[in-house]
């Protein structure tokens, strides 16, 4: 299995609080992604990164920011959590651009915003 | 229209049965396709890539029909351990588009 670690695995937080999720990889892959998965929607891309300090928005980026200061770490921040951000968050990595190589996922973070 | 669509199921099949999933895509520029498997409360894992010529991996066969814009996954001799949700995925430039998944339950 690809070396991808997400932390925390579970988190419950209150509406309005900031939350940061961490993704750490040991594969030295250039491309990293944050997805959320919700019933009825499947996996949706929040943000992605194609290198240190190079990030871009995905399909559902509103309310989220990311940072990548090192190859191995990709952080997802919810600036002010809302109940609609209750979801399962998956980090993924790929060796090359998505069209050329599949994604390897971390084991997810279950976030509940009360 | 969702770019990648698949029948959500569930497909309930007996052990040993052959089951087929289809997936249609709307973006003709999609370059690559994959099938992922996701177990309950787990992360998606790559099952197989889908090539234009079709490809087989043991009991699993994937096919791509670019003219009709669909991909398929055939599972032969179903096992209880095949029970999972199968995600169809199309890849464009930087974005992968995931289908919502088809749930398979293999029954003893």
mmCIF file of C-alpha atoms in Angstrom:
data_model
loop_
_atom_site.group_PDB
_atom_site.id
_atom_site.type_symbol
_atom_site.label_atom_id
_atom_site.label_comp_id
_atom_site.label_asym_id
_atom_site.label_seq_id
_atom_site.Cartn_x
_atom_site.Cartn_y
_atom_site.Cartn_z
ATOM 1 C CA UNK A 1 0.000 0.000 0.000
ATOM 2 C CA UNK A 2 1.135 3.556 -0.754
ATOM 3 C CA UNK A 3 2.518 5.382 2.276
ATOM 4 C CA UNK A 4 -0.218 7.888 2.943
ATOM 5 C CA UNK A 5 -1.269 8.873 6.443
ATOM 6 C CA UNK A 6 -4.185 11.102 7.267
ATOM 7 C CA UNK A 7 -4.693 12.700 10.642
ATOM 8 C CA UNK A 8 -6.846 12.840 12.565
ATOM 9 C CA UNK A 9 -8.882 9.778 11.615
ATOM 10 C CA UNK A 10 -11.968 11.126 13.347
ATOM 11 C CA UNK A 11 -12.890 14.595 14.521
ATOM 12 C CA UNK A 12 -15.958 16.237 15.966
ATOM 13 C CA UNK A 13 -15.967 20.000 16.017
ATOM 14 C CA UNK A 14 -18.399 22.835 16.496
ATOM 15 C CA UNK A 15 -19.748 25.158 13.854
ATOM 16 C CA UNK A 16 -17.540 28.194 13.374
ATOM 17 C CA UNK A 17 -14.298 26.635 14.557
ATOM 18 C CA UNK A 18 -11.251 26.244 12.303
ATOM 19 C CA UNK A 19 -10.159 22.718 11.489
ATOM 20 C CA UNK A 20 -6.993 21.462 9.819
ATOM 21 C CA UNK A 21 -6.627 18.010 8.340
ATOM 22 C CA UNK A 22 -3.223 16.658 7.525
ATOM 23 C CA UNK A 23 -2.055 14.338 4.786
ATOM 24 C CA UNK A 24 1.453 12.943 4.939
ATOM 25 C CA UNK A 25 3.055 10.802 2.223
ATOM 26 C CA UNK A 26 6.305 8.908 2.124
ATOM 27 C CA UNK A 27 6.232 8.164 -1.615
ATOM 28 C CA UNK A 28 7.755 11.459 -2.772
ATOM 29 C CA UNK A 29 4.896 11.850 -5.244
ATOM 30 C CA UNK A 30 4.487 15.261 -6.772
ATOM 31 C CA UNK A 31 0.695 15.342 -7.024
ATOM 32 C CA UNK A 32 -1.599 15.445 -4.020
ATOM 33 C CA UNK A 33 -5.354 15.868 -3.751
ATOM 34 C CA UNK A 34 -8.096 16.403 -1.227
ATOM 35 C CA UNK A 35 -11.520 14.873 -1.872
ATOM 36 C CA UNK A 36 -14.686 14.730 0.103
ATOM 37 C CA UNK A 37 -17.171 11.885 -0.136
ATOM 38 C CA UNK A 38 -20.837 12.251 0.674
ATOM 39 C CA UNK A 39 -23.813 9.965 0.082
ATOM 40 C CA UNK A 40 -25.429 10.724 -3.256
ATOM 41 C CA UNK A 41 -22.451 12.709 -4.510
ATOM 42 C CA UNK A 42 -19.556 10.353 -4.723
ATOM 43 C CA UNK A 43 -16.039 11.698 -4.509
ATOM 44 C CA UNK A 44 -15.582 15.386 -5.250
ATOM 45 C CA UNK A 45 -12.287 17.215 -5.610
ATOM 46 C CA UNK A 46 -11.716 20.064 -3.166
ATOM 47 C CA UNK A 47 -8.149 21.199 -3.933
ATOM 48 C CA UNK A 48 -5.066 19.699 -5.481
ATOM 49 C CA UNK A 49 -1.373 20.364 -5.580
ATOM 50 C CA UNK A 50 1.194 19.713 -8.276
ATOM 51 C CA UNK A 51 4.219 20.623 -6.208
ATOM 52 C CA UNK A 52 5.444 22.558 -3.226
ATOM 53 C CA UNK A 53 3.562 25.833 -2.961
ATOM 54 C CA UNK A 54 1.612 25.029 -6.166
ATOM 55 C CA UNK A 55 -2.060 24.444 -5.478
ATOM 56 C CA UNK A 56 -5.314 24.919 -7.304
ATOM 57 C CA UNK A 57 -9.037 24.704 -6.700
ATOM 58 C CA UNK A 58 -11.193 21.753 -7.450
ATOM 59 C CA UNK A 59 -14.901 21.324 -7.901
ATOM 60 C CA UNK A 60 -15.988 22.178 -4.325
ATOM 61 C CA UNK A 61 -13.322 24.504 -2.952
ATOM 62 C CA UNK A 62 -15.515 27.122 -1.246
ATOM 63 C CA UNK A 63 -14.850 27.224 2.507
ATOM 64 C CA UNK A 64 -11.570 25.338 2.197
ATOM 65 C CA UNK A 65 -7.941 26.323 1.854
ATOM 66 C CA UNK A 66 -4.814 24.242 1.437
ATOM 67 C CA UNK A 67 -1.120 24.543 1.908
ATOM 68 C CA UNK A 68 1.847 22.533 0.773
ATOM 69 C CA UNK A 69 5.140 23.691 2.195
ATOM 70 C CA UNK A 70 6.863 20.326 1.800
ATOM 71 C CA UNK A 71 6.521 17.574 -0.753
ATOM 72 C CA UNK A 72 5.302 15.118 1.840
ATOM 73 C CA UNK A 73 2.620 17.226 3.547
ATOM 74 C CA UNK A 74 -0.643 18.609 2.214
ATOM 75 C CA UNK A 75 -2.891 20.397 4.691
ATOM 76 C CA UNK A 76 -6.601 21.089 4.286
ATOM 77 C CA UNK A 77 -8.090 23.855 6.415
ATOM 78 C CA UNK A 78 -11.712 24.629 7.040
ATOM 79 C CA UNK A 79 -11.515 28.255 8.053
ATOM 80 C CA UNK A 80 -14.869 28.262 9.844
ATOM 81 C CA UNK A 81 -16.486 24.847 9.852
ATOM 82 C CA UNK A 82 -20.133 24.502 8.871
ATOM 83 C CA UNK A 83 -22.496 21.545 9.188
ATOM 84 C CA UNK A 84 -22.436 21.130 5.403
ATOM 85 C CA UNK A 85 -18.758 20.239 5.726
ATOM 86 C CA UNK A 86 -19.583 17.124 7.710
ATOM 87 C CA UNK A 87 -18.124 14.483 5.451
ATOM 88 C CA UNK A 88 -15.434 11.904 4.924
ATOM 89 C CA UNK A 89 -12.261 13.501 3.602
ATOM 90 C CA UNK A 90 -9.754 11.557 1.560
ATOM 91 C CA UNK A 91 -6.282 12.579 0.607
ATOM 92 C CA UNK A 92 -4.802 11.036 -2.510
ATOM 93 C CA UNK A 93 -1.474 11.049 -4.295
ATOM 94 C CA UNK A 94 -0.310 10.241 -7.777
ATOM 95 C CA UNK A 95 3.104 9.922 -9.339
ATOM 96 C CA UNK A 96 2.233 11.821 -12.496
ATOM 97 C CA UNK A 97 -0.734 13.772 -13.787
ATOM 98 C CA UNK A 98 -3.994 11.991 -13.160
ATOM 99 C CA UNK A 99 -4.579 11.069 -16.774
ATOM 100 C CA UNK A 100 -1.437 8.991 -16.761
ATOM 101 C CA UNK A 101 -1.527 7.349 -13.385
ATOM 102 C CA UNK A 102 -4.184 6.334 -10.924
ATOM 103 C CA UNK A 103 -4.634 7.737 -7.452
ATOM 104 C CA UNK A 104 -3.697 6.127 -4.176
ATOM 105 C CA UNK A 105 -5.865 7.165 -1.270
ATOM 106 C CA UNK A 106 -5.270 7.624 2.403
ATOM 107 C CA UNK A 107 -7.664 5.915 4.776
ATOM 108 C CA UNK A 108 -9.785 9.002 5.321
ATOM 109 C CA UNK A 109 -10.809 11.447 8.012
ATOM 110 C CA UNK A 110 -14.374 11.404 9.290
ATOM 111 C CA UNK A 111 -15.315 14.954 10.235
ATOM 112 C CA UNK A 112 -18.511 15.841 12.043
ATOM 113 C CA UNK A 113 -19.461 19.483 12.481
ATOM 114 C CA UNK A 114 -22.127 19.981 15.139
ATOM 115 C CA UNK B 1 -25.484 15.906 -16.824
ATOM 116 C CA UNK B 2 -23.008 14.196 -14.541
ATOM 117 C CA UNK B 3 -19.843 13.406 -16.482
ATOM 118 C CA UNK B 4 -19.643 9.826 -15.285
ATOM 119 C CA UNK B 5 -22.805 7.885 -14.581
ATOM 120 C CA UNK B 6 -23.280 4.411 -13.268
ATOM 121 C CA UNK B 7 -26.159 2.344 -11.966
ATOM 122 C CA UNK B 8 -26.073 2.641 -8.157
ATOM 123 C CA UNK B 9 -27.459 -0.850 -7.680
ATOM 124 C CA UNK B 10 -27.459 -2.640 -5.397
ATOM 125 C CA UNK B 11 -26.660 -5.729 -7.360
ATOM 126 C CA UNK B 12 -27.389 -8.796 -5.253
ATOM 127 C CA UNK B 13 -25.910 -11.890 -6.846
ATOM 128 C CA UNK B 14 -25.255 -15.440 -5.624
ATOM 129 C CA UNK B 15 -21.752 -16.781 -5.222
ATOM 130 C CA UNK B 16 -20.371 -18.035 -8.485
ATOM 131 C CA UNK B 17 -22.481 -15.735 -10.637
ATOM 132 C CA UNK B 18 -21.182 -13.455 -13.351
ATOM 133 C CA UNK B 19 -22.051 -9.803 -12.951
ATOM 134 C CA UNK B 20 -21.447 -6.826 -15.230
ATOM 135 C CA UNK B 21 -21.403 -3.120 -14.475
ATOM 136 C CA UNK B 22 -21.613 -0.422 -17.072
ATOM 137 C CA UNK B 23 -20.593 3.176 -16.798
ATOM 138 C CA UNK B 24 -21.185 5.986 -19.286
ATOM 139 C CA UNK B 25 -19.156 9.144 -19.628
ATOM 140 C CA UNK B 26 -19.998 12.412 -21.303
ATOM 141 C CA UNK B 27 -16.558 13.980 -21.743
ATOM 142 C CA UNK B 28 -15.206 12.635 -24.997
ATOM 143 C CA UNK B 29 -11.828 14.183 -24.120
ATOM 144 C CA UNK B 30 -11.375 11.791 -21.209
ATOM 145 C CA UNK B 31 -8.068 10.094 -21.716
ATOM 146 C CA UNK B 32 -7.929 7.310 -19.179
ATOM 147 C CA UNK B 33 -10.380 5.222 -17.254
ATOM 148 C CA UNK B 34 -10.184 3.181 -14.106
ATOM 149 C CA UNK B 35 -12.275 0.987 -11.897
ATOM 150 C CA UNK B 36 -11.850 1.426 -8.164
ATOM 151 C CA UNK B 37 -13.222 -0.747 -5.405
ATOM 152 C CA UNK B 38 -14.370 0.688 -2.105
ATOM 153 C CA UNK B 39 -15.227 -1.416 0.905
ATOM 154 C CA UNK B 40 -17.630 -0.069 3.510
ATOM 155 C CA UNK B 41 -16.012 2.756 5.514
ATOM 156 C CA UNK B 42 -12.704 2.310 3.727
ATOM 157 C CA UNK B 43 -10.775 4.240 1.127
ATOM 158 C CA UNK B 44 -11.151 3.552 -2.614
ATOM 159 C CA UNK B 45 -8.508 1.252 -4.020
ATOM 160 C CA UNK B 46 -7.527 0.826 -7.619
ATOM 161 C CA UNK B 47 -8.988 -2.354 -9.069
ATOM 162 C CA UNK B 48 -7.817 -1.988 -12.634
ATOM 163 C CA UNK B 49 -7.118 0.449 -15.414
ATOM 164 C CA UNK B 50 -9.228 0.245 -18.541
ATOM 165 C CA UNK B 51 -7.539 0.073 -21.909
ATOM 166 C CA UNK B 52 -9.074 0.523 -25.329
ATOM 167 C CA UNK B 53 -8.126 -3.015 -26.233
ATOM 168 C CA UNK B 54 -9.781 -4.372 -23.109
ATOM 169 C CA UNK B 55 -7.902 -5.973 -20.284
ATOM 170 C CA UNK B 56 -8.326 -8.918 -17.984
ATOM 171 C CA UNK B 57 -7.026 -9.593 -14.508
ATOM 172 C CA UNK B 58 -8.040 -12.983 -13.227
ATOM 173 C CA UNK B 59 -11.821 -12.995 -12.806
ATOM 174 C CA UNK B 60 -12.116 -9.330 -13.769
ATOM 175 C CA UNK B 61 -12.429 -7.965 -17.297
ATOM 176 C CA UNK B 62 -12.650 -4.287 -18.172
ATOM 177 C CA UNK B 63 -13.579 -2.882 -21.544
ATOM 178 C CA UNK B 64 -13.770 0.566 -23.068
ATOM 179 C CA UNK B 65 -16.021 1.574 -25.938
ATOM 180 C CA UNK B 66 -15.025 5.075 -27.023
ATOM 181 C CA UNK B 67 -17.578 5.248 -29.827
ATOM 182 C CA UNK B 68 -20.462 4.713 -27.413
ATOM 183 C CA UNK B 69 -18.632 6.345 -24.491
ATOM 184 C CA UNK B 70 -19.003 3.617 -21.948
ATOM 185 C CA UNK B 71 -16.798 1.345 -19.945
ATOM 186 C CA UNK B 72 -17.686 -1.965 -18.403
ATOM 187 C CA UNK B 73 -16.499 -4.271 -15.674
ATOM 188 C CA UNK B 74 -17.242 -7.976 -15.745
ATOM 189 C CA UNK B 75 -16.731 -10.129 -12.672
ATOM 190 C CA UNK B 76 -16.826 -13.887 -13.187
ATOM 191 C CA UNK B 77 -17.300 -16.534 -10.513
ATOM 192 C CA UNK B 78 -18.266 -13.980 -7.869
ATOM 193 C CA UNK B 79 -16.858 -14.436 -4.381
ATOM 194 C CA UNK B 80 -18.257 -13.197 -1.092
ATOM 195 C CA UNK B 81 -15.152 -11.015 -0.835
ATOM 196 C CA UNK B 82 -16.173 -9.182 -4.012
ATOM 197 C CA UNK B 83 -18.943 -7.447 -2.065
ATOM 198 C CA UNK B 84 -18.083 -3.752 -2.255
ATOM 199 C CA UNK B 85 -18.902 -0.579 -4.115
ATOM 200 C CA UNK B 86 -17.282 -0.245 -7.532
ATOM 201 C CA UNK B 87 -16.395 3.225 -8.741
ATOM 202 C CA UNK B 88 -16.017 4.107 -12.376
ATOM 203 C CA UNK B 89 -13.491 6.886 -13.000
ATOM 204 C CA UNK B 90 -12.655 8.997 -16.022
ATOM 205 C CA UNK B 91 -9.500 11.083 -16.250
ATOM 206 C CA UNK B 92 -9.114 14.322 -18.190
ATOM 207 C CA UNK B 93 -6.296 16.769 -17.532
ATOM 208 C CA UNK B 94 -5.801 17.377 -13.825
ATOM 209 C CA UNK B 95 -9.222 16.166 -12.865
ATOM 210 C CA UNK B 96 -10.493 12.703 -12.256
ATOM 211 C CA UNK B 97 -14.253 12.372 -12.378
ATOM 212 C CA UNK B 98 -15.709 9.689 -10.176
ATOM 213 C CA UNK B 99 -19.015 7.975 -10.671
ATOM 214 C CA UNK B 100 -21.150 7.586 -7.571
ATOM 215 C CA UNK B 101 -20.494 3.887 -7.447
ATOM 216 C CA UNK B 102 -22.332 0.625 -7.926
ATOM 217 C CA UNK B 103 -22.900 -1.492 -4.858
ATOM 218 C CA UNK B 104 -22.404 -5.225 -5.211
ATOM 219 C CA UNK B 105 -23.497 -7.761 -2.627
ATOM 220 C CA UNK B 106 -22.520 -11.377 -3.227
ATOM 221 C CA UNK B 107 -24.832 -13.694 -1.351
ATOM 222 C CA UNK B 108 -23.890 -17.162 -0.051
#
